[in-house]
Short mmCIF file of N, CA and C in Angstrom, two decimals:
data_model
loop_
_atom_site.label_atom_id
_atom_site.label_comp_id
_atom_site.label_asym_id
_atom_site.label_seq_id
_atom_site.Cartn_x
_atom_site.Cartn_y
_atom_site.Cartn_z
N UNK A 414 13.51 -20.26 -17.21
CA UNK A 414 12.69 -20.60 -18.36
C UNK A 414 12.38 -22.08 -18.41
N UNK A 415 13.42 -22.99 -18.03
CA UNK A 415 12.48 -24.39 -17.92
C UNK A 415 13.74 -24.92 -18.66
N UNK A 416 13.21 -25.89 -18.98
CA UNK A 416 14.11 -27.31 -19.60
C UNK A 416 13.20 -26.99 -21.24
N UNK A 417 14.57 -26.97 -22.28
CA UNK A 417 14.15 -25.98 -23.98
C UNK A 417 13.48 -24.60 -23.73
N UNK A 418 13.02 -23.98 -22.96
CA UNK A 418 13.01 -22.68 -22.63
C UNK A 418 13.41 -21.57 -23.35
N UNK A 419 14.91 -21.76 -23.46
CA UNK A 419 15.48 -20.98 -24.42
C UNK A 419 15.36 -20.70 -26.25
N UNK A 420 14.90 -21.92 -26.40
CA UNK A 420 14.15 -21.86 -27.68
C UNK A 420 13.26 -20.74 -28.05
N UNK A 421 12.29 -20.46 -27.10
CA UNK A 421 11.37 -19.16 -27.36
C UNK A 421 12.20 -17.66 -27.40
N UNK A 422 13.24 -17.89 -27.40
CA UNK A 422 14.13 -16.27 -28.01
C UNK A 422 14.76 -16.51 -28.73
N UNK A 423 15.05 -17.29 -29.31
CA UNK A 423 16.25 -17.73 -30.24
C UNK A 423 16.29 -16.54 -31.54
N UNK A 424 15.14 -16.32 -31.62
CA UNK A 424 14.47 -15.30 -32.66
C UNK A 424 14.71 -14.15 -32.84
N UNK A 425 14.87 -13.71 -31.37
CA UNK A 425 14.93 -12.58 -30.60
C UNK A 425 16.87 -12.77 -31.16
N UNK A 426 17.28 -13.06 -30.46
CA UNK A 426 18.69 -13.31 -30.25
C UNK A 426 19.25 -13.13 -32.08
N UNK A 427 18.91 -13.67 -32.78
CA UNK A 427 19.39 -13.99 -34.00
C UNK A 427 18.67 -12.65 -34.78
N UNK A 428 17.57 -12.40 -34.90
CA UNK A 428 17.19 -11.67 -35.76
C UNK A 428 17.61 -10.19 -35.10
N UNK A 429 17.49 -9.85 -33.92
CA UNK A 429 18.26 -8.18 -33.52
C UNK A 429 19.89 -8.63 -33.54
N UNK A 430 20.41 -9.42 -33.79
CA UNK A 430 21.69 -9.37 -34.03
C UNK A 430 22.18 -9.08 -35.37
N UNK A 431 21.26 -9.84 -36.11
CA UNK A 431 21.82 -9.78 -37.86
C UNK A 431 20.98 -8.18 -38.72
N UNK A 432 19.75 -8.36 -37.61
CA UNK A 432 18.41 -7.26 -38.17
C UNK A 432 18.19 -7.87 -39.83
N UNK A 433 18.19 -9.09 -39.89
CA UNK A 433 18.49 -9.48 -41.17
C UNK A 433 16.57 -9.77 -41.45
N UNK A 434 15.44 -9.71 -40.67
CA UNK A 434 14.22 -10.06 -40.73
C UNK A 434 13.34 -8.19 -40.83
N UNK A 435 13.03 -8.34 -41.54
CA UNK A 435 12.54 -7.09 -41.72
C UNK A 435 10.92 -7.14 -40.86
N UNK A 436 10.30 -8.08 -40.47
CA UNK A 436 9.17 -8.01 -39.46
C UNK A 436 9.32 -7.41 -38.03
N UNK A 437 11.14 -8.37 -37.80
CA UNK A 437 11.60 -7.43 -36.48
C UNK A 437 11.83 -6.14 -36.51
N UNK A 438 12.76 -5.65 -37.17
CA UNK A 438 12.61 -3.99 -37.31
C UNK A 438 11.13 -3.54 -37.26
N UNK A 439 9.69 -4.08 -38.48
CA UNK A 439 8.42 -3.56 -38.42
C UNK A 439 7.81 -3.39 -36.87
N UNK A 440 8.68 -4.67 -36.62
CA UNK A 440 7.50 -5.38 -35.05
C UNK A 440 8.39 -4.00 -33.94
N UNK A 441 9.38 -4.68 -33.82
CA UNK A 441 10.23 -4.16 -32.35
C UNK A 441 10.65 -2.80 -32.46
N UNK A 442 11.32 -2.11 -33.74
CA UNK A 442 11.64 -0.96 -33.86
C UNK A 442 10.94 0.00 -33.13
N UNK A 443 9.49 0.21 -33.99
CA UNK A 443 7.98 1.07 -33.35
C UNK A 443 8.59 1.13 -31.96
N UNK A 444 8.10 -0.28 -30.95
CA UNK A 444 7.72 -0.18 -29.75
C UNK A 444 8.77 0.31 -28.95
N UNK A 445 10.25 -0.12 -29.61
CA UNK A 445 11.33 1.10 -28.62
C UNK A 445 11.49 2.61 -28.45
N UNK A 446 11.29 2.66 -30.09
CA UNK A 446 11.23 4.66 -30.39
C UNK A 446 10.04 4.88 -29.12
N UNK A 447 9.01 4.38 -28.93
CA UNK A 447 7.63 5.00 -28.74
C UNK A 447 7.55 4.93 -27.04
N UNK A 448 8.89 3.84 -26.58
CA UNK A 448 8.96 3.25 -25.15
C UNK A 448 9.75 4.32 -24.61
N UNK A 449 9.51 4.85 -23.08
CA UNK A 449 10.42 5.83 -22.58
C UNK A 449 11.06 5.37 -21.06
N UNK A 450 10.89 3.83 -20.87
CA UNK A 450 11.34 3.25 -19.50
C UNK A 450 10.19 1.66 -19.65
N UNK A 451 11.22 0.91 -18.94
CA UNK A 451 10.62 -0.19 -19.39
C UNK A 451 10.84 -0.90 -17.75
N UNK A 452 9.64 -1.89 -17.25
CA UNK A 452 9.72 -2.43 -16.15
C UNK A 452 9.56 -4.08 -16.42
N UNK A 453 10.51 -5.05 -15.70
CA UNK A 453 10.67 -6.34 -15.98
C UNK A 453 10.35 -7.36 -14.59
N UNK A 454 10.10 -8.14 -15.00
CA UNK A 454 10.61 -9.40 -13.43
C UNK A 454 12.08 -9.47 -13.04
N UNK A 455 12.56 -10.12 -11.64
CA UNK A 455 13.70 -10.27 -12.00
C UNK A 455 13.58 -11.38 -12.64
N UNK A 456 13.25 -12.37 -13.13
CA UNK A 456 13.20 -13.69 -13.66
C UNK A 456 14.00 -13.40 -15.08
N UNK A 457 13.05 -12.33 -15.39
CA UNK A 457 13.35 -11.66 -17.05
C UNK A 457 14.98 -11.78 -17.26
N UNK A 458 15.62 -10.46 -16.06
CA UNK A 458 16.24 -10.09 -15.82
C UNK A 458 17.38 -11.02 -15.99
N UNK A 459 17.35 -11.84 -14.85
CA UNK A 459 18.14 -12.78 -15.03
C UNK A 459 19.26 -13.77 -16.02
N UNK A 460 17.46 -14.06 -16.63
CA UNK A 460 17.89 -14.98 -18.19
C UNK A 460 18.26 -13.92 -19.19
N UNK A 461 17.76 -12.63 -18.95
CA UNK A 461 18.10 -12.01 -20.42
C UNK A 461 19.48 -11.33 -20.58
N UNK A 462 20.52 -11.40 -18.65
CA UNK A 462 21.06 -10.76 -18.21
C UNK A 462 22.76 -11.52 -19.54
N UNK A 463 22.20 -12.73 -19.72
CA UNK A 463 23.45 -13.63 -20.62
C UNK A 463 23.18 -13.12 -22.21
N UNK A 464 22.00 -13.39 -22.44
CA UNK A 464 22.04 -13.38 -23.99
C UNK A 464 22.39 -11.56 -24.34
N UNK A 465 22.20 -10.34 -23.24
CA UNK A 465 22.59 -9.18 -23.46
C UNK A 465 24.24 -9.04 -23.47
N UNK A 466 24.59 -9.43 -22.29
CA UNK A 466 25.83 -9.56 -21.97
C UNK A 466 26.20 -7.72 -21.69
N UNK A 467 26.89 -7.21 -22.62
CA UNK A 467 27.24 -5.42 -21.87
C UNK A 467 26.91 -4.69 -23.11
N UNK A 468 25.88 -5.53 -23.96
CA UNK A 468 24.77 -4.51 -24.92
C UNK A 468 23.65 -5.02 -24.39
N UNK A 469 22.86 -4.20 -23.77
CA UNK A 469 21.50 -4.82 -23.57
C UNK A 469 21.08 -3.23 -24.99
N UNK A 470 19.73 -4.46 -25.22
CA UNK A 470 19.47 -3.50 -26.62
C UNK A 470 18.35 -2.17 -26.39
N UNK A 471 18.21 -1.65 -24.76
CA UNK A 471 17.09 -1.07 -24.87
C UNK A 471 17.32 0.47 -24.49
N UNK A 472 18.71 1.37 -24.06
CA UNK A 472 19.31 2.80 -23.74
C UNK A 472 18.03 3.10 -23.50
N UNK A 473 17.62 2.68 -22.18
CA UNK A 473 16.62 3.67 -21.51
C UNK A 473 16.37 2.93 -20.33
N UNK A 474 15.85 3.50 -18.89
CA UNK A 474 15.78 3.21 -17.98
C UNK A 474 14.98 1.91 -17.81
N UNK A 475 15.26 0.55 -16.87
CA UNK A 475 14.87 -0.46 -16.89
C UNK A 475 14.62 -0.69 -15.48
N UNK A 476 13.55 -1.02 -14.75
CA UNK A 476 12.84 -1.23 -13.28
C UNK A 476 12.32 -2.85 -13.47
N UNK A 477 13.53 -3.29 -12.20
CA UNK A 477 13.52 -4.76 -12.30
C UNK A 477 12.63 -5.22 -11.12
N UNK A 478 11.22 -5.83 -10.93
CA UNK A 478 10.98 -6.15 -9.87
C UNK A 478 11.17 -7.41 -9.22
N UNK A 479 11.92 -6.99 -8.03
CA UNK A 479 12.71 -8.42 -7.36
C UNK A 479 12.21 -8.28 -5.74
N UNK A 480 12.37 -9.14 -5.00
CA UNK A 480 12.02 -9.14 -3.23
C UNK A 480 13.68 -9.39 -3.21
N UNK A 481 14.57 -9.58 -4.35
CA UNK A 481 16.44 -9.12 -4.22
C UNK A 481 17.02 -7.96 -4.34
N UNK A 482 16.91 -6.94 -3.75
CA UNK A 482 17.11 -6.03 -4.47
C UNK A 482 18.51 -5.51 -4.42
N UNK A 483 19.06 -4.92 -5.17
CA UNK A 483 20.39 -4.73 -5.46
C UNK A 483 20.88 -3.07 -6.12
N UNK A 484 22.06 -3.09 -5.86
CA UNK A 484 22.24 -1.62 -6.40
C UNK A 484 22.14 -1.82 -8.38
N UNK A 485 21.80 -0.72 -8.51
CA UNK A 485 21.79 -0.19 -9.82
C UNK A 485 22.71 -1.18 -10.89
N UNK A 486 22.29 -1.24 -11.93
CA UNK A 486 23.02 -2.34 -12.59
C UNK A 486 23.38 -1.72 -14.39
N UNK A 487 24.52 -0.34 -14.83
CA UNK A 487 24.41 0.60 -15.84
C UNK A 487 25.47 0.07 -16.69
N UNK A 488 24.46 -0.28 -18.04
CA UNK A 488 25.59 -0.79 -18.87
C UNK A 488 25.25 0.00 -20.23
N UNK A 489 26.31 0.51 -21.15
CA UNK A 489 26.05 1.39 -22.15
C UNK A 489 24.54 2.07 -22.53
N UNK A 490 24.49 3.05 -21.39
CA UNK A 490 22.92 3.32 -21.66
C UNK A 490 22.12 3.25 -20.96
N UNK A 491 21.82 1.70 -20.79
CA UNK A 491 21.04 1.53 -19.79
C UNK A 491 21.15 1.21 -18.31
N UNK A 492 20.34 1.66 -17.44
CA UNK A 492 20.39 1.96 -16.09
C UNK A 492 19.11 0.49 -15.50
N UNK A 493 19.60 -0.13 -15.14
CA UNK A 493 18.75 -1.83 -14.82
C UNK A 493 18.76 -1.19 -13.11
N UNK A 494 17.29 -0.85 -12.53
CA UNK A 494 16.77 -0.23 -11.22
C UNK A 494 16.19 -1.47 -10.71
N UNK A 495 16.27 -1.78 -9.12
CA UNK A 495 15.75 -2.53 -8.84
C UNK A 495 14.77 -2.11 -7.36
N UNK A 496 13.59 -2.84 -7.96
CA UNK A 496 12.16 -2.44 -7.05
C UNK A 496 11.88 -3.08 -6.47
N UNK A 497 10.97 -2.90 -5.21
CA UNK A 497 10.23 -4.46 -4.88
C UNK A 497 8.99 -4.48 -5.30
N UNK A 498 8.06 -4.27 -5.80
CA UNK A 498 6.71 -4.35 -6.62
C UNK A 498 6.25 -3.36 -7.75
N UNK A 499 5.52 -3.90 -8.02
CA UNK A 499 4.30 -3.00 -9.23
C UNK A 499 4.77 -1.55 -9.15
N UNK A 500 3.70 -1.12 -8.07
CA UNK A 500 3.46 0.15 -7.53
C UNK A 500 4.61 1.46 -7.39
N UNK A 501 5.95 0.48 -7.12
CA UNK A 501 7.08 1.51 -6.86
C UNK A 501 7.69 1.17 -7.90
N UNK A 502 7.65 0.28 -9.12
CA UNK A 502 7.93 0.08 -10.29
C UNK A 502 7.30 1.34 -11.10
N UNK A 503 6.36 1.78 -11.18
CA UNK A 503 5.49 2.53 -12.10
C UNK A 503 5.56 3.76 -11.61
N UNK A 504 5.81 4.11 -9.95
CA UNK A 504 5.87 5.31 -9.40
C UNK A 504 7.32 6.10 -10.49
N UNK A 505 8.65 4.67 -10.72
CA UNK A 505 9.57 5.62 -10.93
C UNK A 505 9.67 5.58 -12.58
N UNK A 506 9.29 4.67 -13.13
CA UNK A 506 8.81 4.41 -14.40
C UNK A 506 8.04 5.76 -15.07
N UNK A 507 6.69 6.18 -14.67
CA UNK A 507 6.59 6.43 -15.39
C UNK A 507 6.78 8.64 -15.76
N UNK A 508 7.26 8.93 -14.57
CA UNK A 508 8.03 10.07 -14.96
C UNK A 508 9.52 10.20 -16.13
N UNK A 509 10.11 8.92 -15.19
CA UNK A 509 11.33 8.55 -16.21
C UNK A 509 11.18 8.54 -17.54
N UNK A 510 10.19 8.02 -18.21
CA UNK A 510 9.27 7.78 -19.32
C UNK A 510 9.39 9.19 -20.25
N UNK A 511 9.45 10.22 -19.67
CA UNK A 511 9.34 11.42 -20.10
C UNK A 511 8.04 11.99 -21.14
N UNK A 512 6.32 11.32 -20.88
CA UNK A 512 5.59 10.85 -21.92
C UNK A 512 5.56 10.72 -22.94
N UNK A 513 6.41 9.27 -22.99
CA UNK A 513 6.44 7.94 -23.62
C UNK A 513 5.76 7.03 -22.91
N UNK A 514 5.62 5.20 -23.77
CA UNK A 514 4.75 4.48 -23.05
C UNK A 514 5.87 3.95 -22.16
N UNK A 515 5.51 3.21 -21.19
CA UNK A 515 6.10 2.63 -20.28
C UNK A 515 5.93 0.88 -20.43
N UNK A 516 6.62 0.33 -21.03
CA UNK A 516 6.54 -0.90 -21.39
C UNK A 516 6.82 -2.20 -20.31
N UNK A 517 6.35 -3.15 -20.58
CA UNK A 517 6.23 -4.17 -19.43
C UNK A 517 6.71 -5.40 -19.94
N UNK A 518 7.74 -6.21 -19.15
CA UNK A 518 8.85 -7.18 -20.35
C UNK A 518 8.88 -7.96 -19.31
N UNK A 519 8.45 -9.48 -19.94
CA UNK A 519 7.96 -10.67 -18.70
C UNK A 519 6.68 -11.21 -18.53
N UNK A 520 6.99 -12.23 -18.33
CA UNK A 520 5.53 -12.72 -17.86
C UNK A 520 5.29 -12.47 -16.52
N UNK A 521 6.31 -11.89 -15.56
CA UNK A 521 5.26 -11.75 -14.22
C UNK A 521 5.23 -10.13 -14.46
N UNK A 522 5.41 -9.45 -14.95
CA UNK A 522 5.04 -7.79 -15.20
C UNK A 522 4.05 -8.07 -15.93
N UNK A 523 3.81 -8.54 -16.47
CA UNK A 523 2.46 -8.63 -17.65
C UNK A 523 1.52 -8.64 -16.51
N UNK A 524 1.65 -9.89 -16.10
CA UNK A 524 0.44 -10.94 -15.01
C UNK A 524 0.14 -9.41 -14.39
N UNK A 525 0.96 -8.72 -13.82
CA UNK A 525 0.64 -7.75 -12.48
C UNK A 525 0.50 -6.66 -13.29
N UNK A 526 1.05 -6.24 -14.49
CA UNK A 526 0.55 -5.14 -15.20
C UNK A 526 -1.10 -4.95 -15.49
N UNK A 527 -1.66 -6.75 -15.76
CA UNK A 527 -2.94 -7.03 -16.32
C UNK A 527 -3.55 -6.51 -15.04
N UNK A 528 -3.07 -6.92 -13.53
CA UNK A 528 -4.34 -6.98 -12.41
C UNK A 528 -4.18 -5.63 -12.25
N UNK A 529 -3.18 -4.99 -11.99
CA UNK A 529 -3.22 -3.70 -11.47
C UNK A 529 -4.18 -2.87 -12.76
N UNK A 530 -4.00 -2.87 -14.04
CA UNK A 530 -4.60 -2.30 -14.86
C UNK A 530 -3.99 -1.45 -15.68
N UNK A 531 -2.54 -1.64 -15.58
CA UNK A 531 -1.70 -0.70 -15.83
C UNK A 531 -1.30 -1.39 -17.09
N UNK A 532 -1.74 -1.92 -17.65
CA UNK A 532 -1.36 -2.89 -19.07
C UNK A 532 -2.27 -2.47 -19.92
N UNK A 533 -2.28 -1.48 -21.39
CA UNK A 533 -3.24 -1.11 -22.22
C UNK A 533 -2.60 -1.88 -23.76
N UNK A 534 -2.05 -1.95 -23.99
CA UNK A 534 -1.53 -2.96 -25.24
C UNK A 534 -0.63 -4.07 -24.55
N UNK A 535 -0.96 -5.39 -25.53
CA UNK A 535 -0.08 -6.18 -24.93
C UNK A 535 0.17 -6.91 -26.12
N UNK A 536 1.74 -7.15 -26.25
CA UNK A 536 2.53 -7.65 -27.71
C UNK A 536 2.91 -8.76 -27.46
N UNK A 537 2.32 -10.35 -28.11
CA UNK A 537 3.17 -11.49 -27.86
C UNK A 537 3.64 -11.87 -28.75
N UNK A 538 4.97 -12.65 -28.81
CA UNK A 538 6.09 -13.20 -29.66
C UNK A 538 5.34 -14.53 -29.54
N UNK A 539 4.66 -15.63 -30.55
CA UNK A 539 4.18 -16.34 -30.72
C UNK A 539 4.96 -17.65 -31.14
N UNK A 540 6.46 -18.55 -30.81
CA UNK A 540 6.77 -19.50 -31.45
C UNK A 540 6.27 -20.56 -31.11
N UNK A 541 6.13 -21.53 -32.47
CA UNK A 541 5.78 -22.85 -33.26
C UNK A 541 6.07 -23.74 -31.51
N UNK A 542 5.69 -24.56 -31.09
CA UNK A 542 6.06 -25.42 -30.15
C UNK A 542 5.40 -25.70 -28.67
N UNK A 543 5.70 -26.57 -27.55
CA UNK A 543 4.93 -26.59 -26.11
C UNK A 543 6.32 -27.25 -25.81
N UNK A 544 6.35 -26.02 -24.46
CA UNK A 544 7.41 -26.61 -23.54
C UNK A 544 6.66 -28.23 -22.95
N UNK A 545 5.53 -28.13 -22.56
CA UNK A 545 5.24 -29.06 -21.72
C UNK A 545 5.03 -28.34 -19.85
N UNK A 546 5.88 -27.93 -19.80
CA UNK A 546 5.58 -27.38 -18.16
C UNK A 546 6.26 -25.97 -18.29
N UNK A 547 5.82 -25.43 -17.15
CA UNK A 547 6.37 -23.48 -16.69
C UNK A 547 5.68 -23.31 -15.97
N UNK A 548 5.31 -21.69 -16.06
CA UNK A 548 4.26 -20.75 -15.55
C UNK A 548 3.12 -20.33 -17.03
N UNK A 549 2.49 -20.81 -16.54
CA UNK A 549 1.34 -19.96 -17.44
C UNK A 549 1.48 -18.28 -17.30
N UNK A 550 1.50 -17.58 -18.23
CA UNK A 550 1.54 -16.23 -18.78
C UNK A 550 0.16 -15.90 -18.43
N UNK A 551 -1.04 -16.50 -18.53
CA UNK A 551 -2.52 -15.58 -17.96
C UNK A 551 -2.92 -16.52 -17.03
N UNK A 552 -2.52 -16.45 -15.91
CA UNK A 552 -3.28 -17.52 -14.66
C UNK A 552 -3.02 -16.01 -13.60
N UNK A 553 -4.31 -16.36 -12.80
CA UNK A 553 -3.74 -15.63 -11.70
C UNK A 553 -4.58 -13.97 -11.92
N UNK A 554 -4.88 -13.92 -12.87
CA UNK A 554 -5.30 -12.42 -13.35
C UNK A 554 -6.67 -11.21 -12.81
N UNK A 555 -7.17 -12.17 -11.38
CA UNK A 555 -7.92 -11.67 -10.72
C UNK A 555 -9.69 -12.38 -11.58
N UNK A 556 -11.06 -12.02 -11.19
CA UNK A 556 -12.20 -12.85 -10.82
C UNK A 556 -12.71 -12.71 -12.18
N UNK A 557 -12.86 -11.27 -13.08
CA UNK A 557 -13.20 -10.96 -14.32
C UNK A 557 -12.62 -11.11 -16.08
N UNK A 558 -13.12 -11.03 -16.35
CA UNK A 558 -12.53 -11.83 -17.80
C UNK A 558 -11.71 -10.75 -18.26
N UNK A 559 -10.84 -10.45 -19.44
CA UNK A 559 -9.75 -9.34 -19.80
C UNK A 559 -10.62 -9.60 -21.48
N UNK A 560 -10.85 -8.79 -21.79
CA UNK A 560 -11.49 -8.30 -23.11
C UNK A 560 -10.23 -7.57 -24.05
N UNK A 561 -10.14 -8.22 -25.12
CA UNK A 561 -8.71 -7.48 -25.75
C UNK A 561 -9.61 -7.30 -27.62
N UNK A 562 -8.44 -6.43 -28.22
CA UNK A 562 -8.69 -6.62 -29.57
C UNK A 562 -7.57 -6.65 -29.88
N UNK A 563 -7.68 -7.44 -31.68
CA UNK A 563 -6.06 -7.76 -32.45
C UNK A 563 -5.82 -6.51 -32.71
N UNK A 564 -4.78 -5.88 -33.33
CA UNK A 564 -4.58 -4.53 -33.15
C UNK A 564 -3.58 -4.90 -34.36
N UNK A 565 -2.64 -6.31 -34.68
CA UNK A 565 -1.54 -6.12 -35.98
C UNK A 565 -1.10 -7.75 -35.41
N UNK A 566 -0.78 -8.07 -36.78
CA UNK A 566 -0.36 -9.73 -36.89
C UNK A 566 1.29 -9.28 -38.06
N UNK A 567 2.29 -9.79 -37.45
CA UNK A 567 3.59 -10.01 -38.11
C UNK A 567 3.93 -11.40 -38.11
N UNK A 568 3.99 -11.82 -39.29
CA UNK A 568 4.68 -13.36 -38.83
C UNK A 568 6.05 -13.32 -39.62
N UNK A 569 6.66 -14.08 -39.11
CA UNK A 569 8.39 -14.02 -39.24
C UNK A 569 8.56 -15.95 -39.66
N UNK A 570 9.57 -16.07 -39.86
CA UNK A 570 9.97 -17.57 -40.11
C UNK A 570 10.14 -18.56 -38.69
N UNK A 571 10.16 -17.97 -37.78
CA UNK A 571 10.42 -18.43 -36.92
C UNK A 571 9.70 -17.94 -35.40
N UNK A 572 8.62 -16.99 -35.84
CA UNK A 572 7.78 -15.99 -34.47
C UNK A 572 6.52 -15.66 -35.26
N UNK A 573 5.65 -15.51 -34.58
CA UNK A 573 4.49 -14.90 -34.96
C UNK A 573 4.50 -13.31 -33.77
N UNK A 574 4.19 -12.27 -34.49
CA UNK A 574 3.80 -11.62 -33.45
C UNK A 574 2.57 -11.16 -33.06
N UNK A 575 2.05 -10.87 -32.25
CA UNK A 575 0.25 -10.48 -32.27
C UNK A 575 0.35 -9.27 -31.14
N UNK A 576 -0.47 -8.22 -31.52
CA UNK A 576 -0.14 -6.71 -30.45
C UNK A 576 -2.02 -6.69 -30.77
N UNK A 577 -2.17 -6.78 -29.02
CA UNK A 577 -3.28 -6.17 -28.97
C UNK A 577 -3.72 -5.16 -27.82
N UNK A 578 -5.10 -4.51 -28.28
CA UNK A 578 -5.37 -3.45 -27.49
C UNK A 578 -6.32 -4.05 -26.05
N UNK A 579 -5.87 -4.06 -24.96
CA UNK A 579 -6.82 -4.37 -23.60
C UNK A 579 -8.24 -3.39 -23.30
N UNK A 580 -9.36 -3.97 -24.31
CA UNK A 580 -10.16 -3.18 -24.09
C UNK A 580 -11.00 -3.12 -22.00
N UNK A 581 -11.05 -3.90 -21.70
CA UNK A 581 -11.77 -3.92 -20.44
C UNK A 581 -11.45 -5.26 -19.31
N UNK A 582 -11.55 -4.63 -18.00
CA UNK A 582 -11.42 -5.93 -17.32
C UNK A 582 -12.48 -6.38 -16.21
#
């Protein structure tokens, strides 16, 4: 995540711990009931691998894409799979899914969710601030423009959230 990095979950971290923000339950609740397998970076993976510790909060199958790949990683629930791309991400994703949506957690699953096309809503956690340097979240996204609509605005004390629908690319 960078140098203050960690600042952009703090939100995350504090408010599903206490559930003391009633936007998070509005915001995040929905999208887990409705999620049936979820695919990440390992980057995600990584950083989110501390602040979960042996609750990760999501009891349902998780497809990590890494060029590391490693055996199976099952902690109360959840089963953390590791892929080497998109394609064999979504192959096992989205049966697992059991039709449910198949959710995409990361900025490099997004990026490759957007090119491949396999990205139809996309939910950002919006906090107050600029790192100054990273990865840009939309670089890279292939020659045509991505056409979206707002779809729901939550703002929290400390996050904005914005979920929109990917109309065309």
């Amino acid at each position: 995540m960078g140098r203050g990095g960690e600042r952009l979950h703090e939100w995350f971290a504090q408010d599903v711990a206490d559930r003391a923000q009633l936007t998070v339950d509005e915001v995040l609740a929905p999208e887990f009931e409705r999620t049936g397998a979820m695919i990440m970076g390992r980057d995600s993976y990584d950083h989110a691998e501390a602040l979960w510790g042996e609750h990760p909060p999501f009891e349902m199958p998780i497809f990590v894409m890494t060029s590391r790949l490693r055996e199976d990683d099952v902690r109360e629930g959840t089963a953390f799979q590791f892929v080497d791309r998109m394609g064999a991400a979504l192959a096992r994703a989205v049966p697992e899914a059991n039709g449910k949506a198949v959710g995409l957690h990361g900025g490099g699953a997004i990026r490759q969710g957007l090119r491949s096309v396999a990205l139809h809503e996309l939910q950002l956690h919006l906090v107050p601030g600029f790192l100054g340097r990273g990865r840009r979240l939309f670089s890279n996204l292939g020659d045509g423009p991505v056409a979206m609509e707002l779809i729901r605005v939550a703002e929290g004390p400390a996050v904005m959230h914005l979920k929109y629908g990917v109309c065309e690319r």
